[in-house]
GROMACS .gro file of C-alpha atoms in nm:
model
  311
    1MET     CA    1  -0.032   0.034  -0.003
    2LYS     CA    2   0.290   0.259   0.045
    3PHE     CA    3   0.502   0.373  -0.268
    4ASN     CA    4   0.760   0.167  -0.313
    5PRO     CA    5   0.966   0.402  -0.561
    6LYS     CA    6   1.206   0.085  -0.693
    7ARG     CA    7   0.853  -0.090  -0.702
    8VAL     CA    8   0.603   0.074  -1.005
    9ALA     CA    9   0.446  -0.106  -1.285
   10PHE     CA   10   0.344   0.095  -1.659
   11GLY     CA   11   0.224  -0.093  -1.960
   12ARG     CA   12   0.060  -0.420  -1.856
   13HIS     CA   13  -0.312  -0.341  -1.931
   14GLU     CA   14  -0.212  -0.413  -2.324
   15THR     CA   15  -0.390  -0.013  -2.350
   16PHE     CA   16  -0.725  -0.226  -2.277
   17SER     CA   17  -0.929  -0.084  -2.016
   18MET     CA   18  -1.057  -0.281  -1.682
   19ARG     CA   19  -1.381  -0.433  -1.835
   20TYR     CA   20  -1.737  -0.477  -1.615
   21SER     CA   21  -1.705  -0.934  -1.700
   22TRP     CA   22  -1.298  -0.899  -1.669
   23LEU     CA   23  -1.290  -0.968  -1.325
   24THR     CA   24  -1.544  -1.207  -1.261
   25LYS     CA   25  -1.459  -1.440  -1.556
   26ALA     CA   26  -1.064  -1.404  -1.412
   27TYR     CA   27  -1.181  -1.510  -1.025
   28GLN     CA   28  -1.400  -1.789  -1.177
   29GLU     CA   29  -1.159  -1.955  -1.450
   30VAL     CA   30  -0.859  -1.891  -1.156
   31LYS     CA   31  -1.076  -2.094  -0.887
   32ASN     CA   32  -1.083  -2.403  -1.174
   33ASP     CA   33  -0.721  -2.340  -1.255
   34ALA     CA   34  -0.485  -2.137  -1.088
   35GLY     CA   35  -0.227  -2.170  -1.447
   36VAL     CA   36  -0.522  -2.037  -1.634
   37PHE     CA   37  -0.348  -1.749  -1.770
   38ASP     CA   38  -0.029  -1.920  -1.913
   39ALA     CA   39  -0.217  -2.261  -2.042
   40ASP     CA   40  -0.250  -2.277  -2.459
   41ASP     CA   41  -0.573  -2.234  -2.489
   42ALA     CA   42  -0.626  -1.932  -2.192
   43THR     CA   43  -0.828  -1.729  -2.533
   44VAL     CA   44  -1.075  -2.018  -2.596
   45ARG     CA   45  -1.171  -2.065  -2.209
   46LEU     CA   46  -1.146  -1.655  -2.106
   47GLY     CA   47  -1.348  -1.649  -2.472
   48VAL     CA   48  -1.090  -1.278  -2.553
   49GLY     CA   49  -0.774  -1.237  -2.757
   50LYS     CA   50  -0.434  -1.284  -2.604
   51ASN     CA   51  -0.361  -0.949  -2.559
   52MET     CA   52  -0.670  -0.890  -2.322
   53VAL     CA   53  -0.616  -1.280  -2.158
   54ASN     CA   54  -0.297  -1.002  -2.053
   55ALA     CA   55  -0.513  -0.788  -1.976
   56ILE     CA   56  -0.779  -0.898  -1.732
   57ARG     CA   57  -0.435  -1.101  -1.538
   58TYR     CA   58  -0.322  -0.714  -1.486
   59TRP     CA   59  -0.673  -0.594  -1.388
   60ALA     CA   60  -0.751  -0.853  -1.135
   61GLN     CA   61  -0.373  -0.805  -0.992
   62ALA     CA   62  -0.400  -0.387  -0.982
   63ALA     CA   63  -0.774  -0.435  -0.842
   64GLN     CA   64  -0.659  -0.700  -0.597
   65ILE     CA   65  -0.872  -1.003  -0.663
   66LEU     CA   66  -0.562  -1.230  -0.734
   67GLU     CA   67  -0.242  -1.277  -0.652
   68LYS     CA   68   0.081  -1.504  -0.741
   69CYS     CA   69   0.171  -1.810  -0.633
   70GLU     CA   70   0.384  -2.091  -0.703
   71ASP     CA   71   0.126  -2.278  -0.955
   72GLY     CA   72   0.015  -1.963  -1.111
   73TYR     CA   73  -0.269  -1.725  -0.939
   74ARG     CA   74  -0.441  -1.771  -0.681
   75PRO     CA   75  -0.765  -1.525  -0.516
   76THR     CA   76  -0.774  -1.311  -0.264
   77PRO     CA   77  -0.964  -1.332   0.092
   78LEU     CA   78  -1.121  -0.990  -0.093
   79GLY     CA   79  -1.174  -1.178  -0.425
   80ASP     CA   80  -1.338  -1.504  -0.253
   81PHE     CA   81  -1.565  -1.275  -0.078
   82ILE     CA   82  -1.695  -1.042  -0.324
   83PHE     CA   83  -1.662  -1.296  -0.682
   84ASP     CA   84  -1.742  -1.673  -0.504
   85GLU     CA   85  -2.036  -1.829  -0.630
   86ASN     CA   86  -2.210  -2.031  -0.351
   87ALA     CA   87  -2.084  -1.721  -0.055
   88GLY     CA   88  -1.995  -1.351  -0.304
   89CYS     CA   89  -2.106  -1.066  -0.209
   90ASP     CA   90  -2.170  -0.919  -0.535
   91PRO     CA   91  -1.994  -1.088  -0.812
   92TYR     CA   92  -2.121  -0.958  -1.140
   93LEU     CA   93  -2.049  -0.598  -0.967
   94GLU     CA   94  -2.479  -0.501  -0.926
   95ASP     CA   95  -2.403  -0.276  -0.636
   96GLU     CA   96  -2.240   0.032  -0.695
   97ALA     CA   97  -2.083  -0.005  -0.333
   98THR     CA   98  -1.881  -0.275  -0.458
   99ILE     CA   99  -1.767  -0.035  -0.769
  100TRP     CA  100  -1.605   0.208  -0.496
  101LEU     CA  101  -1.467  -0.063  -0.314
  102LEU     CA  102  -1.273  -0.161  -0.619
  103HIS     CA  103  -1.141   0.192  -0.697
  104TRP     CA  104  -0.977   0.217  -0.384
  105GLN     CA  105  -0.882  -0.113  -0.422
  106MET     CA  106  -0.697   0.012  -0.739
  107ALA     CA  107  -0.560   0.371  -0.621
  108SER     CA  108  -0.415   0.182  -0.290
  109ASN     CA  109  -0.220  -0.050  -0.491
  110PRO     CA  110   0.083   0.167  -0.625
  111GLU     CA  111   0.307  -0.119  -0.645
  112VAL     CA  112   0.060  -0.255  -0.943
  113ALA     CA  113  -0.187  -0.004  -1.082
  114THR     CA  114   0.111   0.282  -1.011
  115CYS     CA  115  -0.100   0.563  -1.236
  116SER     CA  116  -0.422   0.557  -1.070
  117TYR     CA  117  -0.201   0.541  -0.749
  118TRP     CA  118  -0.067   0.889  -0.834
  119LEU     CA  119  -0.347   1.035  -1.062
  120PHE     CA  120  -0.568   1.013  -0.713
  121ASN     CA  121  -0.330   1.061  -0.404
  122ARG     CA  122  -0.037   1.260  -0.559
  123TYR     CA  123  -0.157   1.517  -0.882
  124HIS     CA  124  -0.395   1.730  -0.727
  125LYS     CA  125  -0.476   1.919  -1.035
  126PRO     CA  126  -0.883   1.981  -1.119
  127GLU     CA  127  -0.814   2.048  -1.417
  128PHE     CA  128  -0.560   1.900  -1.650
  129THR     CA  129  -0.534   1.786  -2.059
  130THR     CA  130  -0.435   1.444  -2.105
  131ALA     CA  131  -0.098   1.570  -2.263
  132GLU     CA  132  -0.039   1.786  -1.899
  133ALA     CA  133  -0.135   1.460  -1.705
  134THR     CA  134   0.158   1.245  -1.895
  135GLU     CA  135   0.377   1.513  -1.829
  136ALA     CA  136   0.308   1.557  -1.445
  137LEU     CA  137   0.362   1.157  -1.433
  138ALA     CA  138   0.713   1.171  -1.611
  139ASP     CA  139   0.766   1.427  -1.389
  140PHE     CA  140   0.690   1.287  -1.034
  141LEU     CA  141   0.856   0.984  -1.158
  142LYS     CA  142   1.171   1.156  -1.223
  143GLN     CA  143   1.197   1.258  -0.861
  144GLN     CA  144   1.004   1.000  -0.742
  145ALA     CA  145   1.072   0.677  -0.832
  146SER     CA  146   1.415   0.487  -0.949
  147GLY     CA  147   1.415   0.360  -1.310
  148LYS     CA  148   1.335   0.495  -1.661
  149TYR     CA  149   1.013   0.528  -1.813
  150SER     CA  150   0.974   0.622  -2.233
  151LYS     CA  151   0.704   0.893  -2.273
  152ASN     CA  152   0.455   0.639  -2.538
  153THR     CA  153   0.423   0.403  -2.244
  154LEU     CA  154   0.378   0.664  -1.952
  155LYS     CA  155   0.138   0.822  -2.252
  156ASN     CA  156  -0.065   0.531  -2.287
  157ASP     CA  157  -0.114   0.463  -1.888
  158ALA     CA  158  -0.275   0.811  -1.877
  159VAL     CA  159  -0.528   0.728  -2.151
  160VAL     CA  160  -0.610   0.415  -2.043
  161THR     CA  161  -0.685   0.512  -1.652
  162LEU     CA  162  -0.840   0.864  -1.727
  163ARG     CA  163  -1.064   0.671  -2.002
  164MET     CA  164  -1.198   0.373  -1.717
  165TYR     CA  165  -1.295   0.671  -1.526
  166SER     CA  166  -1.429   0.962  -1.750
  167ASP     CA  167  -1.782   1.037  -1.838
  168ALA     CA  168  -1.713   1.161  -2.178
  169ARG     CA  169  -1.939   0.965  -2.416
  170PRO     CA  170  -1.892   0.996  -2.807
  171SER     CA  171  -2.121   1.274  -3.032
  172LYS     CA  172  -2.408   1.148  -3.157
  173THR     CA  173  -2.222   1.080  -3.486
  174LYS     CA  174  -1.978   0.811  -3.334
  175GLN     CA  175  -2.108   0.466  -3.235
  176VAL     CA  176  -2.055   0.417  -2.884
  177SER     CA  177  -1.790   0.136  -2.861
  178ASP     CA  178  -1.793  -0.160  -2.621
  179GLU     CA  179  -1.519  -0.080  -2.430
  180LEU     CA  180  -1.738   0.309  -2.282
  181LEU     CA  181  -2.063   0.115  -2.211
  182ASP     CA  182  -1.842  -0.161  -2.026
  183ALA     CA  183  -1.656   0.070  -1.817
  184PRO     CA  184  -1.732   0.057  -1.422
  185PHE     CA  185  -1.567   0.292  -1.277
  186THR     CA  186  -1.757   0.558  -1.501
  187THR     CA  187  -2.095   0.494  -1.263
  188LEU     CA  188  -1.890   0.681  -1.010
  189LYS     CA  189  -1.853   0.974  -1.188
  190LEU     CA  190  -1.520   1.110  -1.043
  191LEU     CA  191  -1.388   1.250  -1.387
  192SER     CA  192  -1.608   1.495  -1.682
  193LEU     CA  193  -1.431   1.589  -2.005
  194LEU     CA  194  -1.518   1.915  -2.026
  195PRO     CA  195  -1.670   2.074  -2.344
  196ASP     CA  196  -1.347   2.176  -2.508
  197GLY     CA  197  -1.327   1.737  -2.547
  198LYS     CA  198  -0.968   1.724  -2.432
  199THR     CA  199  -1.024   1.879  -2.078
  200HIS     CA  200  -1.047   1.616  -1.779
  201LYS     CA  201  -1.194   1.781  -1.458
  202VAL     CA  202  -1.205   1.603  -1.126
  203GLN     CA  203  -1.555   1.598  -0.991
  204ILE     CA  204  -1.488   1.692  -0.582
  205GLY     CA  205  -1.865   1.638  -0.418
  206GLU     CA  206  -2.015   1.466  -0.170
  207GLN     CA  207  -2.048   1.184  -0.272
  208ASP     CA  208  -2.361   1.116  -0.106
  209HIS     CA  209  -2.351   0.753  -0.277
  210LEU     CA  210  -2.062   0.611  -0.143
  211PRO     CA  211  -2.140   0.438   0.155
  212ILE     CA  212  -1.955   0.473   0.526
  213GLU     CA  213  -1.897   0.102   0.577
  214ILE     CA  214  -1.612   0.182   0.254
  215VAL     CA  215  -1.427   0.455   0.375
  216ALA     CA  216  -1.414   0.222   0.688
  217TYR     CA  217  -1.306  -0.070   0.509
  218ALA     CA  218  -1.037   0.240   0.343
  219VAL     CA  219  -0.950   0.404   0.722
  220ALA     CA  220  -0.926   0.053   0.897
  221SER     CA  221  -0.677  -0.056   0.637
  222LEU     CA  222  -0.484   0.232   0.658
  223PHE     CA  223  -0.407   0.199   0.985
  224ASN     CA  224  -0.313  -0.136   0.965
  225ALA     CA  225  -0.076  -0.099   0.698
  226THR     CA  226   0.048   0.201   0.893
  227LYS     CA  227   0.082   0.047   1.205
  228GLN     CA  228   0.000   0.346   1.367
  229THR     CA  229  -0.262   0.381   1.648
  230SER     CA  230  -0.355   0.767   1.509
  231LEU     CA  231  -0.344   0.889   1.154
  232ALA     CA  232  -0.304   1.264   1.065
  233ILE     CA  233  -0.672   1.423   0.975
  234GLU     CA  234  -0.481   1.583   0.698
  235ASP     CA  235  -0.270   1.255   0.569
  236LEU     CA  236  -0.683   1.070   0.520
  237MET     CA  237  -0.724   1.359   0.375
  238TYR     CA  238  -0.471   1.484   0.089
  239GLY     CA  239  -0.163   1.171   0.127
  240LYS     CA  240   0.103   1.368   0.215
  241SER     CA  241   0.281   1.099   0.281
  242ASP     CA  242   0.339   0.805   0.070
  243TYR     CA  243   0.074   0.596   0.174
  244PRO     CA  244  -0.337   0.667  -0.012
  245ALA     CA  245  -0.567   0.914   0.121
  246PRO     CA  246  -0.922   0.826   0.155
  247GLY     CA  247  -1.053   1.159   0.119
  248ALA     CA  248  -0.839   1.218  -0.243
  249VAL     CA  249  -0.939   0.852  -0.364
  250PHE     CA  250  -1.323   0.898  -0.301
  251CYS     CA  251  -1.281   1.260  -0.432
  252LEU     CA  252  -1.407   1.408  -0.113
  253THR     CA  253  -1.469   1.751  -0.011
  254GLU     CA  254  -1.310   1.860   0.272
  255ASN     CA  255  -1.583   1.898   0.509
  256ALA     CA  256  -1.749   1.602   0.344
  257PHE     CA  257  -1.475   1.404   0.448
  258LEU     CA  258  -1.457   1.539   0.753
  259PHE     CA  259  -1.857   1.406   0.794
  260LYS     CA  260  -1.781   1.064   0.650
  261LEU     CA  261  -1.582   1.045   0.956
  262GLU     CA  262  -1.796   1.154   1.236
  263GLN     CA  263  -2.052   0.911   1.040
  264LEU     CA  264  -1.781   0.642   1.177
  265LYS     CA  265  -1.794   0.767   1.548
  266GLN     CA  266  -2.181   0.705   1.569
  267ARG     CA  267  -2.129   0.369   1.495
  268LYS     CA  268  -2.259   0.153   1.714
  269ASN     CA  269  -1.942  -0.098   1.815
  270ASN     CA  270  -1.736   0.247   1.700
  271VAL     CA  271  -1.346   0.168   1.705
  272PHE     CA  272  -1.247   0.555   1.584
  273TYR     CA  273  -1.228   0.875   1.762
  274PHE     CA  274  -1.095   1.219   1.692
  275SER     CA  275  -0.823   1.379   1.932
  276GLU     CA  276  -0.589   1.690   1.925
  277SER     CA  277  -0.243   1.631   2.004
  278ALA     CA  278   0.034   1.923   1.963
  279GLY     CA  279  -0.213   2.117   1.697
  280VAL     CA  280  -0.283   1.831   1.480
  281ASN     CA  281  -0.560   1.664   1.445
  282ARG     CA  282  -0.599   1.293   1.452
  283LEU     CA  283  -0.850   1.002   1.403
  284TYR     CA  284  -0.697   0.709   1.615
  285LYS     CA  285  -0.827   0.374   1.703
  286THR     CA  286  -0.983   0.329   2.027
  287GLN     CA  287  -0.862   0.009   2.125
  288ASP     CA  288  -0.468  -0.127   2.039
  289ILE     CA  289  -0.499  -0.400   1.812
  290ILE     CA  290  -0.556  -0.497   1.448
  291ILE     CA  291  -0.873  -0.383   1.327
  292ASP     CA  292  -0.991  -0.655   1.021
  293PRO     CA  293  -1.122  -0.410   0.705
  294MET     CA  294  -1.368  -0.678   0.609
  295ILE     CA  295  -1.606  -0.622   0.927
  296PHE     CA  296  -1.741  -0.307   0.801
  297LEU     CA  297  -1.774  -0.474   0.428
  298LYS     CA  298  -2.003  -0.763   0.613
  299GLU     CA  299  -2.143  -0.527   0.756
  300TYR     CA  300  -2.258  -0.348   0.468
  301TYR     CA  301  -2.324  -0.626   0.190
  302ALA     CA  302  -2.557  -0.797   0.543
  303GLN     CA  303  -2.788  -0.509   0.547
  304TYR     CA  304  -2.932  -0.587   0.255
  305ASN     CA  305  -2.903  -0.984   0.299
  306ILE     CA  306  -2.627  -1.070  -0.023
  307TYR     CA  307  -2.371  -1.127   0.294
  308GLU     CA  308  -2.389  -1.293   0.606
  309ALA     CA  309  -2.249  -1.113   0.889
  310ALA     CA  310  -2.193  -1.441   1.010
  311ALA     CA  311  -1.986  -1.623   0.743
   0.00000   0.00000   0.00000
């Protein structure tokens, strides 16, 4: 979860954005065969071309649904939680909360989804063109990461990432592509394309449709990753450290983020509280133990009888 300048990744998506069915397909096939992605008939089993096989594998890792193992790949606990055929809470991504969750998984994964991490945690410009984003990404890597990356590779990553999130729609004279219709992150409306057709605008707002349990999952994950008993509100909002920031990832206004943290405090069996230390507002855990972020997800999906909290 913490940005490591020696472990970044670009160009592994074969210029294909993530699509709705891909994570489900990746999970199901890996459950049957850990080595499916390297199998001779992988294209037949996954029903896509060779380059798309690589893209599906990449996005499943970027969203932290699959992880490498000795004989290929295996589902992560979150992968099982979402996609298991019998007990999965949302195997076909029908609940927008799951899209928010996968967005967090992607933007908090700098080692595999470096561009997504950078865009939402480190690039705080409200409006920008693809060219400006590419240039800024190149500058960030030059200053913060080791290794060299071609401008074309970085441009492709910027294009793909922006396309995944932008609400851009083709003009009436153009045909709507399958990729555009099948892009889950566009439903979050975090990016919009301005009338000039070139400038992207980050839609910072209240995000009323973002469930508090998803925010709680992100915050608890950060506590575990940092191994801290308290986190500065500023870090949680703006990502001043090398860790991802829920406020920035979810494109919340400062007031909206503080309101959601306040909602966390009011929950039954709450484990968080605010306090000021040396003039810095901080969020604390009430207990000096590791909080399982999954409890918040189980609570959310149990509300709709999708997942039994006791599972």
